[in-house]
Amino acid sequence: MVQNVDGLRMGLRNCPPGHSSRSSSLHNLATSLRDRFKLKGVLSDLDEAIDMYRAALALRSTGHSFRSLSLNSLANGLRDRFKQRGVLSDLDEVIELHRAALALRSPGHSGRSLSLNNLAIALQD
């Protein structure tokens, strides 16, 4: 796991701003950091993952094919942090992000049910 994070950091260094793969590199590193947080419980990993998810989302503007994925991923990271720290602004943002992701997944979209489920869970929190 740690080696994976290190490898992904190296990959990100090879994708400077403007590189076509930068958003994917940021997202993959964020996911690996979040996974490591789940395994080891180090909050700084989760905070860094959230920062990386935000950076990836910023590169995936409206119309980008992976924008809904980035919205959901950032929301899930923030929900993890809300469960750890209980900061209501994190939960508010989670709900907002899941609503935005759902809006991009119209009826019939393969990810719509997941977005509905994620939003329902966030609203229950």
PDB file of C-alpha atoms in Angstrom:
ATOM      1  CA  MET A   1       0.000   0.000   0.000  1.00  0.00           C
ATOM      2  CA  VAL A   2       2.681   2.567   0.972  1.00  0.00           C
ATOM      3  CA  GLN A   3       4.718   1.602  -2.075  1.00  0.00           C
ATOM      4  CA  ASN A   4       1.620   2.180  -4.205  1.00  0.00           C
ATOM      5  CA  VAL A   5       1.234   5.704  -2.795  1.00  0.00           C
ATOM      6  CA  ASP A   6       4.903   6.418  -3.479  1.00  0.00           C
ATOM      7  CA  GLY A   7       4.600   5.130  -7.035  1.00  0.00           C
ATOM      8  CA  LEU A   8       1.508   7.223  -7.633  1.00  0.00           C
ATOM      9  CA  ARG A   9       3.275  10.303  -6.252  1.00  0.00           C
ATOM     10  CA  MET A  10       6.067   9.704  -8.750  1.00  0.00           C
ATOM     11  CA  GLY A  11       3.517   9.308 -11.513  1.00  0.00           C
ATOM     12  CA  LEU A  12       1.915  12.612 -10.545  1.00  0.00           C
ATOM     13  CA  ARG A  13       5.288  14.352 -10.724  1.00  0.00           C
ATOM     14  CA  ASN A  14       5.471  13.116 -14.326  1.00  0.00           C
ATOM     15  CA  CYS A  15       2.092  14.778 -15.053  1.00  0.00           C
ATOM     16  CA  PRO A  16       2.696  18.496 -14.501  1.00  0.00           C
ATOM     17  CA  PRO A  17      -0.138  21.025 -14.732  1.00  0.00           C
ATOM     18  CA  GLY A  18      -1.560  20.933 -18.240  1.00  0.00           C
ATOM     19  CA  HIS A  19      -0.699  17.253 -18.798  1.00  0.00           C
ATOM     20  CA  SER A  20      -3.618  15.268 -20.211  1.00  0.00           C
ATOM     21  CA  SER A  21      -3.334  12.584 -17.502  1.00  0.00           C
ATOM     22  CA  ARG A  22      -3.005  14.889 -14.508  1.00  0.00           C
ATOM     23  CA  SER A  23      -6.627  14.602 -13.352  1.00  0.00           C
ATOM     24  CA  SER A  24      -6.434  10.803 -13.454  1.00  0.00           C
ATOM     25  CA  SER A  25      -3.113  10.806 -11.608  1.00  0.00           C
ATOM     26  CA  LEU A  26      -4.540  13.078  -8.910  1.00  0.00           C
ATOM     27  CA  HIS A  27      -7.667  10.934  -8.583  1.00  0.00           C
ATOM     28  CA  ASN A  28      -5.701   7.677  -8.386  1.00  0.00           C
ATOM     29  CA  LEU A  29      -3.347   9.071  -5.744  1.00  0.00           C
ATOM     30  CA  ALA A  30      -6.316  10.373  -3.755  1.00  0.00           C
ATOM     31  CA  THR A  31      -7.994   6.971  -3.859  1.00  0.00           C
ATOM     32  CA  SER A  32      -4.827   5.235  -2.717  1.00  0.00           C
ATOM     33  CA  LEU A  33      -4.400   7.707   0.160  1.00  0.00           C
ATOM     34  CA  ARG A  34      -8.026   7.214   1.193  1.00  0.00           C
ATOM     35  CA  ASP A  35      -7.554   3.442   1.102  1.00  0.00           C
ATOM     36  CA  ARG A  36      -4.445   3.794   3.263  1.00  0.00           C
ATOM     37  CA  PHE A  37      -6.428   5.952   5.704  1.00  0.00           C
ATOM     38  CA  LYS A  38      -9.038   3.194   5.952  1.00  0.00           C
ATOM     39  CA  LEU A  39      -6.280   0.684   6.655  1.00  0.00           C
ATOM     40  CA  LYS A  40      -4.115   2.695   9.069  1.00  0.00           C
ATOM     41  CA  GLY A  41      -6.412   5.462  10.329  1.00  0.00           C
ATOM     42  CA  VAL A  42      -3.961   8.310   9.719  1.00  0.00           C
ATOM     43  CA  LEU A  43      -6.095  11.437   9.301  1.00  0.00           C
ATOM     44  CA  SER A  44      -3.406  13.298   7.358  1.00  0.00           C
ATOM     45  CA  ASP A  45      -3.787  10.673   4.605  1.00  0.00           C
ATOM     46  CA  LEU A  46      -7.497  11.445   4.427  1.00  0.00           C
ATOM     47  CA  ASP A  47      -6.907  15.211   4.412  1.00  0.00           C
ATOM     48  CA  GLU A  48      -4.395  14.840   1.592  1.00  0.00           C
ATOM     49  CA  ALA A  49      -6.772  12.561  -0.312  1.00  0.00           C
ATOM     50  CA  ILE A  50      -9.484  15.217  -0.074  1.00  0.00           C
ATOM     51  CA  ASP A  51      -7.061  17.852  -1.377  1.00  0.00           C
ATOM     52  CA  MET A  52      -6.144  15.585  -4.299  1.00  0.00           C
ATOM     53  CA  TYR A  53      -9.804  14.835  -5.062  1.00  0.00           C
ATOM     54  CA  ARG A  54     -10.498  18.592  -5.096  1.00  0.00           C
ATOM     55  CA  ALA A  55      -7.621  19.177  -7.494  1.00  0.00           C
ATOM     56  CA  ALA A  56      -8.822  16.392  -9.800  1.00  0.00           C
ATOM     57  CA  LEU A  57     -12.371  17.760  -9.740  1.00  0.00           C
ATOM     58  CA  ALA A  58     -11.103  21.235 -10.650  1.00  0.00           C
ATOM     59  CA  LEU A  59      -9.616  19.724 -13.822  1.00  0.00           C
ATOM     60  CA  ARG A  60     -12.822  17.875 -14.675  1.00  0.00           C
ATOM     61  CA  SER A  61     -15.139  20.717 -15.602  1.00  0.00           C
ATOM     62  CA  THR A  62     -18.772  20.433 -16.617  1.00  0.00           C
ATOM     63  CA  GLY A  63     -19.043  17.992 -19.489  1.00  0.00           C
ATOM     64  CA  HIS A  64     -15.955  15.952 -18.542  1.00  0.00           C
ATOM     65  CA  SER A  65     -16.763  12.242 -18.691  1.00  0.00           C
ATOM     66  CA  PHE A  66     -15.337  11.606 -15.200  1.00  0.00           C
ATOM     67  CA  ARG A  67     -16.820  14.637 -13.416  1.00  0.00           C
ATOM     68  CA  SER A  68     -19.548  12.619 -11.668  1.00  0.00           C
ATOM     69  CA  LEU A  69     -16.923  10.119 -10.478  1.00  0.00           C
ATOM     70  CA  SER A  70     -14.836  12.966  -9.061  1.00  0.00           C
ATOM     71  CA  LEU A  71     -17.862  14.497  -7.343  1.00  0.00           C
ATOM     72  CA  ASN A  72     -18.724  11.162  -5.719  1.00  0.00           C
ATOM     73  CA  SER A  73     -15.138  10.423  -4.722  1.00  0.00           C
ATOM     74  CA  LEU A  74     -14.654  13.812  -3.079  1.00  0.00           C
ATOM     75  CA  ALA A  75     -17.993  13.431  -1.306  1.00  0.00           C
ATOM     76  CA  ASN A  76     -17.031   9.994   0.003  1.00  0.00           C
ATOM     77  CA  GLY A  77     -13.718  11.302   1.318  1.00  0.00           C
ATOM     78  CA  LEU A  78     -15.460  14.194   3.044  1.00  0.00           C
ATOM     79  CA  ARG A  79     -18.002  11.797   4.533  1.00  0.00           C
ATOM     80  CA  ASP A  80     -15.157   9.726   5.988  1.00  0.00           C
ATOM     81  CA  ARG A  81     -13.749  12.899   7.524  1.00  0.00           C
ATOM     82  CA  PHE A  82     -17.167  13.915   8.858  1.00  0.00           C
ATOM     83  CA  LYS A  83     -17.451  10.531  10.571  1.00  0.00           C
ATOM     84  CA  GLN A  84     -14.038  11.104  12.189  1.00  0.00           C
ATOM     85  CA  ARG A  85     -14.323  14.766  13.157  1.00  0.00           C
ATOM     86  CA  GLY A  86     -18.039  15.564  13.105  1.00  0.00           C
ATOM     87  CA  VAL A  87     -17.648  18.878  11.274  1.00  0.00           C
ATOM     88  CA  LEU A  88     -21.086  19.730   9.879  1.00  0.00           C
ATOM     89  CA  SER A  89     -19.710  21.778   6.988  1.00  0.00           C
ATOM     90  CA  ASP A  90     -18.126  18.565   5.659  1.00  0.00           C
ATOM     91  CA  LEU A  91     -21.522  16.855   5.725  1.00  0.00           C
ATOM     92  CA  ASP A  92     -23.180  19.837   4.032  1.00  0.00           C
ATOM     93  CA  GLU A  93     -20.602  19.639   1.254  1.00  0.00           C
ATOM     94  CA  VAL A  94     -21.068  15.858   0.976  1.00  0.00           C
ATOM     95  CA  ILE A  95     -24.778  16.341   0.321  1.00  0.00           C
ATOM     96  CA  GLU A  96     -24.133  19.140  -2.174  1.00  0.00           C
ATOM     97  CA  LEU A  97     -21.554  17.047  -4.065  1.00  0.00           C
ATOM     98  CA  HIS A  98     -23.764  13.955  -4.190  1.00  0.00           C
ATOM     99  CA  ARG A  99     -26.645  16.062  -5.515  1.00  0.00           C
ATOM    100  CA  ALA A 100     -24.367  17.481  -8.216  1.00  0.00           C
ATOM    101  CA  ALA A 101     -23.209  13.970  -9.165  1.00  0.00           C
ATOM    102  CA  LEU A 102     -26.791  12.739  -9.308  1.00  0.00           C
ATOM    103  CA  ALA A 103     -27.730  15.621 -11.618  1.00  0.00           C
ATOM    104  CA  LEU A 104     -25.103  14.359 -14.088  1.00  0.00           C
ATOM    105  CA  ARG A 105     -26.494  10.818 -14.015  1.00  0.00           C
ATOM    106  CA  SER A 106     -29.866  10.904 -15.718  1.00  0.00           C
ATOM    107  CA  PRO A 107     -32.381   8.041 -15.514  1.00  0.00           C
ATOM    108  CA  GLY A 108     -30.898   5.053 -17.294  1.00  0.00           C
ATOM    109  CA  HIS A 109     -27.289   5.980 -16.473  1.00  0.00           C
ATOM    110  CA  SER A 110     -25.405   2.976 -15.095  1.00  0.00           C
ATOM    111  CA  GLY A 111     -24.193   4.965 -12.068  1.00  0.00           C
ATOM    112  CA  ARG A 112     -27.489   6.612 -11.162  1.00  0.00           C
ATOM    113  CA  SER A 113     -28.508   4.057  -8.537  1.00  0.00           C
ATOM    114  CA  LEU A 114     -25.122   4.430  -6.831  1.00  0.00           C
ATOM    115  CA  SER A 115     -25.526   8.212  -6.789  1.00  0.00           C
ATOM    116  CA  LEU A 116     -29.028   7.907  -5.351  1.00  0.00           C
ATOM    117  CA  ASN A 117     -27.763   5.520  -2.686  1.00  0.00           C
ATOM    118  CA  ASN A 118     -24.824   7.780  -1.789  1.00  0.00           C
ATOM    119  CA  LEU A 119     -27.123  10.784  -1.455  1.00  0.00           C
ATOM    120  CA  ALA A 120     -29.602   8.830   0.684  1.00  0.00           C
ATOM    121  CA  ILE A 121     -26.835   7.700   3.042  1.00  0.00           C
ATOM    122  CA  ALA A 122     -25.492  11.249   3.342  1.00  0.00           C
ATOM    123  CA  LEU A 123     -28.953  12.598   4.125  1.00  0.00           C
ATOM    124  CA  GLN A 124     -29.314  10.010   6.906  1.00  0.00           C
ATOM    125  CA  ASP A 125     -26.057  11.154   8.512  1.00  0.00           C
TER     126      ASP A 125
END
